[in-house]
Amino acid sequence: MNKGKEKSRVRVLCWVLTDPENHDSKALPAYDTWASKCDRTLFITTKSHSFLPTVVLNVTEGRESLLQKSIHAFKHVYEHHLDEADWFLKADDDTYVIMENLRHFLSNKNPEEPVYYGFRFNSIRPDTKNGYMSGGAGYVLSREAVRRLVTQGMDDPRKCRLHSKAPEDLEIGRCLEKAGVLAGDSRDEEGRQTFHCLSLQDHVLGNLPEWLHRYSTYPVKSGPDCCSKHTISFHYTEPIMMYVLDFAIHHIRPYGQCDRKD
């Protein structure tokens, strides 16, 4: 059963890419911590699991099949769950998401507008002008964005190359743009990122590769200014860190600081 007092009028469906090899080692820690706080959670995989809420696909596992899994996931969500949520989050099984902050971020946004948010990269393709969102950091689509992606994008081979060998996030970004979905700005009022495509450690300690600075649409910082105080996600989160982060975020408060609605 999904949990969390933070549930509100902002309904979020989360679907998470995983595979049978990672069910117990990665997917379960994600579900034990952040993913069970979604209004509905789906793990996209090729085998069922006794505890995880899975959607089982008939595809071959491997990095080359991530695009196919994502396409099938969006079609499944559109056909079976579109009216159950306002926003639809895609994440990996090593993504950690602070659901309270995601709902806060989305609370003043309209799910009937064609837009999606995440950590934005510049496109390396001339036919995509608006860039694309990192798959590992997680990206969230409005209901209208999902509708357009499936009905105006995936049904038209000129817009969506369903059998492309390109990275999943790059191709989905191209498809969304061709379907008329906007790439939104998820930075906070101080220009700090809320979605992060590397681990918390990397961003805090400054272990940032050169390519990140080169391809990120917006400036990437490290140290105390790396991350918004309302950060939403980190990628490359080890299973044990899922539990550590979840405990620290939700159970530890510095003395003298109270919860505020800011």
CSV table of C-alpha atoms in Angstrom, one decimal, residues 4-256:
chain,number,residue,atom,x,y,z
A,4,GLY,CA,3.0,9.2,3.1
A,5,LYS,CA,1.2,12.1,4.7
A,6,GLU,CA,2.5,14.3,2.0
A,7,LYS,CA,-0.1,13.0,-0.4
A,8,SER,CA,-2.3,15.9,-1.6
A,9,ARG,CA,-4.3,17.1,-4.5
A,10,VAL,CA,-1.1,16.6,-6.7
A,11,ARG,CA,-1.4,13.0,-7.8
A,12,VAL,CA,1.7,11.4,-9.2
A,13,LEU,CA,2.1,8.0,-10.9
A,14,CYS,CA,5.7,6.7,-10.8
A,15,TRP,CA,7.0,4.1,-13.2
A,16,VAL,CA,10.5,2.8,-12.6
A,17,LEU,CA,12.7,0.9,-15.1
A,18,THR,CA,14.2,-2.2,-13.6
A,19,ASP,CA,15.0,-5.8,-14.6
A,20,PRO,CA,14.8,-9.2,-12.8
A,21,GLU,CA,18.4,-9.1,-11.8
A,22,ASN,CA,17.8,-5.9,-9.9
A,23,HIS,CA,14.4,-6.6,-8.3
A,24,ASP,CA,15.7,-7.4,-4.9
A,25,SER,CA,18.9,-5.4,-4.9
A,26,LYS,CA,17.7,-2.1,-6.3
A,27,ALA,CA,14.0,-2.0,-7.0
A,28,LEU,CA,13.0,-3.2,-3.5
A,29,PRO,CA,15.1,-0.5,-1.7
A,30,ALA,CA,13.5,2.1,-4.0
A,31,TYR,CA,10.0,0.8,-3.2
A,32,ASP,CA,10.8,0.6,0.6
A,33,THR,CA,11.7,4.3,0.6
A,34,TRP,CA,10.6,6.8,-1.9
A,35,ALA,CA,8.6,4.9,-4.6
A,36,SER,CA,5.9,3.7,-2.3
A,37,LYS,CA,4.9,7.3,-1.7
A,38,CYS,CA,3.6,7.8,-5.2
A,39,ASP,CA,-0.1,7.6,-5.7
A,40,ARG,CA,0.5,4.6,-8.0
A,41,THR,CA,3.8,2.8,-8.6
A,42,LEU,CA,4.8,0.6,-11.5
A,43,PHE,CA,8.0,-1.3,-12.0
A,44,ILE,CA,8.7,-1.9,-15.7
A,45,THR,CA,10.4,-5.2,-16.1
A,46,THR,CA,10.3,-8.6,-17.9
A,47,LYS,CA,9.3,-10.9,-14.9
A,48,SER,CA,6.8,-10.6,-12.1
A,49,HIS,CA,7.8,-10.2,-8.5
A,50,SER,CA,6.0,-11.4,-5.3
A,51,PHE,CA,6.1,-8.0,-3.7
A,52,LEU,CA,6.8,-5.3,-6.3
A,53,PRO,CA,3.9,-3.9,-8.4
A,54,THR,CA,5.2,-4.9,-11.8
A,55,VAL,CA,4.3,-4.4,-15.4
A,56,VAL,CA,5.8,-7.3,-17.3
A,57,LEU,CA,6.9,-6.7,-20.9
A,58,ASN,CA,7.9,-9.1,-23.6
A,59,VAL,CA,11.2,-7.6,-24.6
A,60,THR,CA,14.9,-8.6,-24.3
A,61,GLU,CA,16.7,-7.0,-21.3
A,62,GLY,CA,19.7,-4.8,-21.9
A,63,ARG,CA,20.6,-1.2,-22.4
A,64,GLU,CA,19.6,-1.4,-26.0
A,65,SER,CA,16.0,-2.2,-25.0
A,66,LEU,CA,15.5,0.8,-22.6
A,67,LEU,CA,13.8,2.8,-25.3
A,68,GLN,CA,11.4,-0.1,-26.1
A,69,LYS,CA,10.6,-0.5,-22.4
A,70,SER,CA,9.9,3.2,-22.0
A,71,ILE,CA,7.7,3.2,-25.1
A,72,HIS,CA,5.7,0.3,-23.8
A,73,ALA,CA,5.5,1.9,-20.3
A,74,PHE,CA,4.1,5.1,-21.6
A,75,LYS,CA,1.5,3.3,-23.8
A,76,HIS,CA,0.5,1.1,-20.7
A,77,VAL,CA,0.1,4.2,-18.6
A,78,TYR,CA,-1.9,6.0,-21.2
A,79,GLU,CA,-4.2,3.0,-21.8
A,80,HIS,CA,-4.7,2.0,-18.2
A,81,HIS,CA,-3.8,4.8,-15.8
A,82,LEU,CA,-4.1,8.2,-17.4
A,83,ASP,CA,-7.1,9.3,-15.2
A,84,GLU,CA,-5.5,8.1,-12.0
A,85,ALA,CA,-2.8,10.8,-11.8
A,86,ASP,CA,-2.1,14.4,-12.8
A,87,TRP,CA,1.7,13.9,-13.3
A,88,PHE,CA,3.7,10.9,-14.5
A,89,LEU,CA,7.3,10.3,-13.2
A,90,LYS,CA,9.8,8.1,-15.0
A,91,ALA,CA,12.8,7.0,-12.9
A,92,ASP,CA,15.4,4.3,-12.8
A,93,ASP,CA,15.9,1.8,-10.0
A,94,ASP,CA,18.9,3.7,-8.8
A,95,THR,CA,17.1,7.1,-8.8
A,96,TYR,CA,16.2,8.5,-5.4
A,97,VAL,CA,13.2,10.9,-5.4
A,98,ILE,CA,12.0,13.2,-2.6
A,99,MET,CA,8.3,12.9,-3.3
A,100,GLU,CA,7.3,15.8,-1.0
A,101,ASN,CA,9.5,18.2,-3.0
A,102,LEU,CA,8.2,16.9,-6.3
A,103,ARG,CA,4.6,17.5,-5.3
A,104,HIS,CA,5.6,20.9,-3.9
A,105,PHE,CA,7.3,21.7,-7.3
A,106,LEU,CA,4.2,20.6,-9.2
A,107,SER,CA,1.6,22.2,-6.9
A,108,ASN,CA,1.3,25.4,-9.0
A,109,LYS,CA,1.5,23.8,-12.4
A,110,ASN,CA,-1.2,22.7,-14.7
A,111,PRO,CA,-1.3,19.1,-15.7
A,112,GLU,CA,-3.4,19.9,-18.8
A,113,GLU,CA,-0.5,21.9,-20.3
A,114,PRO,CA,1.9,19.9,-22.5
A,115,VAL,CA,5.1,20.2,-20.5
A,116,TYR,CA,7.7,18.0,-18.8
A,117,TYR,CA,10.5,18.7,-16.3
A,118,GLY,CA,13.8,17.2,-15.3
A,119,PHE,CA,17.6,17.7,-15.6
A,120,ARG,CA,17.9,19.3,-19.0
A,121,PHE,CA,20.6,18.5,-21.5
A,122,ASN,CA,21.3,20.4,-24.7
A,123,SER,CA,20.5,18.2,-27.7
A,124,ILE,CA,23.3,16.8,-29.8
A,125,ARG,CA,20.9,16.5,-32.8
A,126,PRO,CA,20.1,19.2,-35.3
A,127,ASP,CA,16.4,18.1,-35.4
A,128,THR,CA,15.8,18.6,-31.7
A,129,LYS,CA,16.0,22.2,-30.5
A,130,ASN,CA,14.7,22.2,-27.0
A,131,GLY,CA,17.1,19.5,-25.5
A,132,TYR,CA,16.0,16.6,-23.4
A,133,MET,CA,15.7,15.5,-19.8
A,134,SER,CA,18.2,13.0,-18.2
A,135,GLY,CA,16.6,9.6,-17.8
A,136,GLY,CA,18.6,8.8,-14.7
A,137,ALA,CA,17.6,11.9,-12.8
A,138,GLY,CA,14.0,11.1,-13.5
A,139,TYR,CA,11.6,13.3,-15.5
A,140,VAL,CA,8.0,14.1,-14.9
A,141,LEU,CA,5.3,14.6,-17.6
A,142,SER,CA,2.0,16.3,-17.3
A,143,ARG,CA,-1.1,14.3,-18.2
A,144,GLU,CA,-1.4,16.2,-21.5
A,145,ALA,CA,2.2,15.5,-22.3
A,146,VAL,CA,1.6,11.8,-21.9
A,147,ARG,CA,-1.5,12.0,-24.0
A,148,ARG,CA,0.4,13.9,-26.8
A,149,LEU,CA,3.4,11.6,-26.6
A,150,VAL,CA,1.3,8.5,-27.2
A,151,THR,CA,-1.4,9.8,-29.6
A,152,GLN,CA,0.6,12.4,-31.6
A,153,GLY,CA,4.1,11.1,-31.3
A,154,MET,CA,4.3,7.4,-31.1
A,155,ASP,CA,1.7,6.9,-33.8
A,156,ASP,CA,3.8,8.9,-36.3
A,157,PRO,CA,7.1,7.4,-37.3
A,158,ARG,CA,8.2,10.9,-38.6
A,159,LYS,CA,8.1,12.1,-35.0
A,160,CYS,CA,9.1,9.1,-33.0
A,161,ARG,CA,11.7,6.6,-34.1
A,162,LEU,CA,10.4,3.7,-32.0
A,163,HIS,CA,13.2,1.4,-33.0
A,164,SER,CA,16.1,3.9,-32.7
A,165,LYS,CA,19.4,2.8,-31.2
A,166,ALA,CA,19.7,6.2,-29.6
A,167,PRO,CA,19.7,6.6,-25.8
A,168,GLU,CA,16.3,6.3,-24.3
A,169,ASP,CA,16.1,9.8,-22.8
A,170,LEU,CA,17.4,11.5,-26.0
A,171,GLU,CA,14.9,9.7,-28.2
A,172,ILE,CA,12.0,10.3,-25.8
A,173,GLY,CA,13.0,14.0,-25.6
A,174,ARG,CA,13.0,14.2,-29.4
A,175,CYS,CA,9.6,12.5,-29.6
A,176,LEU,CA,8.1,14.8,-27.0
A,177,GLU,CA,9.3,17.9,-28.8
A,178,LYS,CA,7.9,16.7,-32.1
A,179,ALA,CA,4.6,16.0,-30.4
A,180,GLY,CA,4.4,19.6,-29.1
A,181,VAL,CA,5.5,19.1,-25.5
A,182,LEU,CA,7.6,21.8,-23.9
A,183,ALA,CA,10.8,21.2,-22.0
A,184,GLY,CA,10.2,23.1,-18.7
A,185,ASP,CA,12.7,24.8,-16.4
A,186,SER,CA,12.9,23.0,-13.1
A,187,ARG,CA,15.5,25.2,-11.4
A,188,ASP,CA,14.5,27.1,-8.2
A,189,GLU,CA,14.3,30.8,-7.7
A,190,GLU,CA,18.1,31.0,-7.1
A,191,GLY,CA,18.9,29.1,-10.3
A,192,ARG,CA,19.9,25.9,-8.5
A,193,GLN,CA,19.0,22.5,-9.9
A,194,THR,CA,16.3,20.4,-8.4
A,195,PHE,CA,16.8,17.2,-10.5
A,196,HIS,CA,20.3,15.8,-10.5
A,197,CYS,CA,21.8,13.3,-12.9
A,198,LEU,CA,24.6,12.2,-10.6
A,199,SER,CA,24.7,11.0,-7.0
A,200,LEU,CA,24.4,13.3,-4.0
A,201,GLN,CA,28.1,12.6,-3.2
A,202,ASP,CA,29.2,13.7,-6.7
A,203,HIS,CA,27.3,16.9,-6.6
A,204,VAL,CA,28.4,17.9,-3.1
A,205,LEU,CA,32.0,16.9,-3.4
A,206,GLY,CA,32.4,18.3,-6.9
A,207,ASN,CA,33.1,15.0,-8.7
A,208,LEU,CA,31.5,16.3,-11.9
A,209,PRO,CA,32.7,15.1,-15.3
A,210,GLU,CA,33.6,17.6,-18.0
A,211,TRP,CA,30.8,16.4,-20.2
A,212,LEU,CA,28.2,17.4,-17.6
A,213,HIS,CA,29.3,21.0,-17.9
A,214,ARG,CA,29.4,20.8,-21.7
A,215,TYR,CA,26.0,19.3,-22.2
A,216,SER,CA,23.9,20.7,-19.4
A,217,THR,CA,21.5,23.4,-20.5
A,218,TYR,CA,22.0,25.4,-17.3
A,219,PRO,CA,25.2,25.9,-15.2
A,220,VAL,CA,26.0,23.0,-12.9
A,221,LYS,CA,27.5,23.9,-9.5
A,222,SER,CA,29.0,21.8,-6.8
A,223,GLY,CA,29.5,22.1,-3.0
A,224,PRO,CA,26.9,24.0,-0.9
A,225,ASP,CA,25.3,25.6,-4.0
A,226,CYS,CA,25.0,22.3,-5.9
A,227,CYS,CA,21.4,21.7,-5.1
A,228,SER,CA,18.1,23.4,-4.4
A,229,LYS,CA,16.9,23.2,-0.8
A,230,HIS,CA,13.8,21.7,-2.4
A,231,THR,CA,15.9,19.2,-4.4
A,232,ILE,CA,13.8,16.5,-6.1
A,233,SER,CA,16.1,13.7,-7.2
A,234,PHE,CA,19.5,12.2,-7.4
A,235,HIS,CA,20.8,9.4,-9.7
A,236,TYR,CA,23.3,6.6,-9.1
A,237,THR,CA,22.0,6.1,-5.5
A,238,GLU,CA,23.4,2.9,-4.1
A,239,PRO,CA,20.7,0.7,-2.4
A,240,ILE,CA,22.1,1.3,1.1
A,241,MET,CA,22.1,5.0,0.4
A,242,MET,CA,18.4,4.8,-0.4
A,243,TYR,CA,17.7,4.0,3.2
A,244,VAL,CA,20.3,6.4,4.6
A,245,LEU,CA,19.0,9.3,2.6
A,246,ASP,CA,15.4,8.5,3.4
A,247,PHE,CA,16.1,8.3,7.1
A,248,ALA,CA,18.1,11.5,7.2
A,249,ILE,CA,15.6,13.5,5.1
A,250,HIS,CA,12.5,12.5,7.0
A,251,HIS,CA,13.7,11.9,10.6
A,252,ILE,CA,16.6,14.2,11.4
A,253,ARG,CA,16.1,18.0,12.1
A,254,PRO,CA,18.7,20.4,13.4
A,255,TYR,CA,17.7,21.8,16.8
A,256,GLY,CA,15.9,25.1,16.5
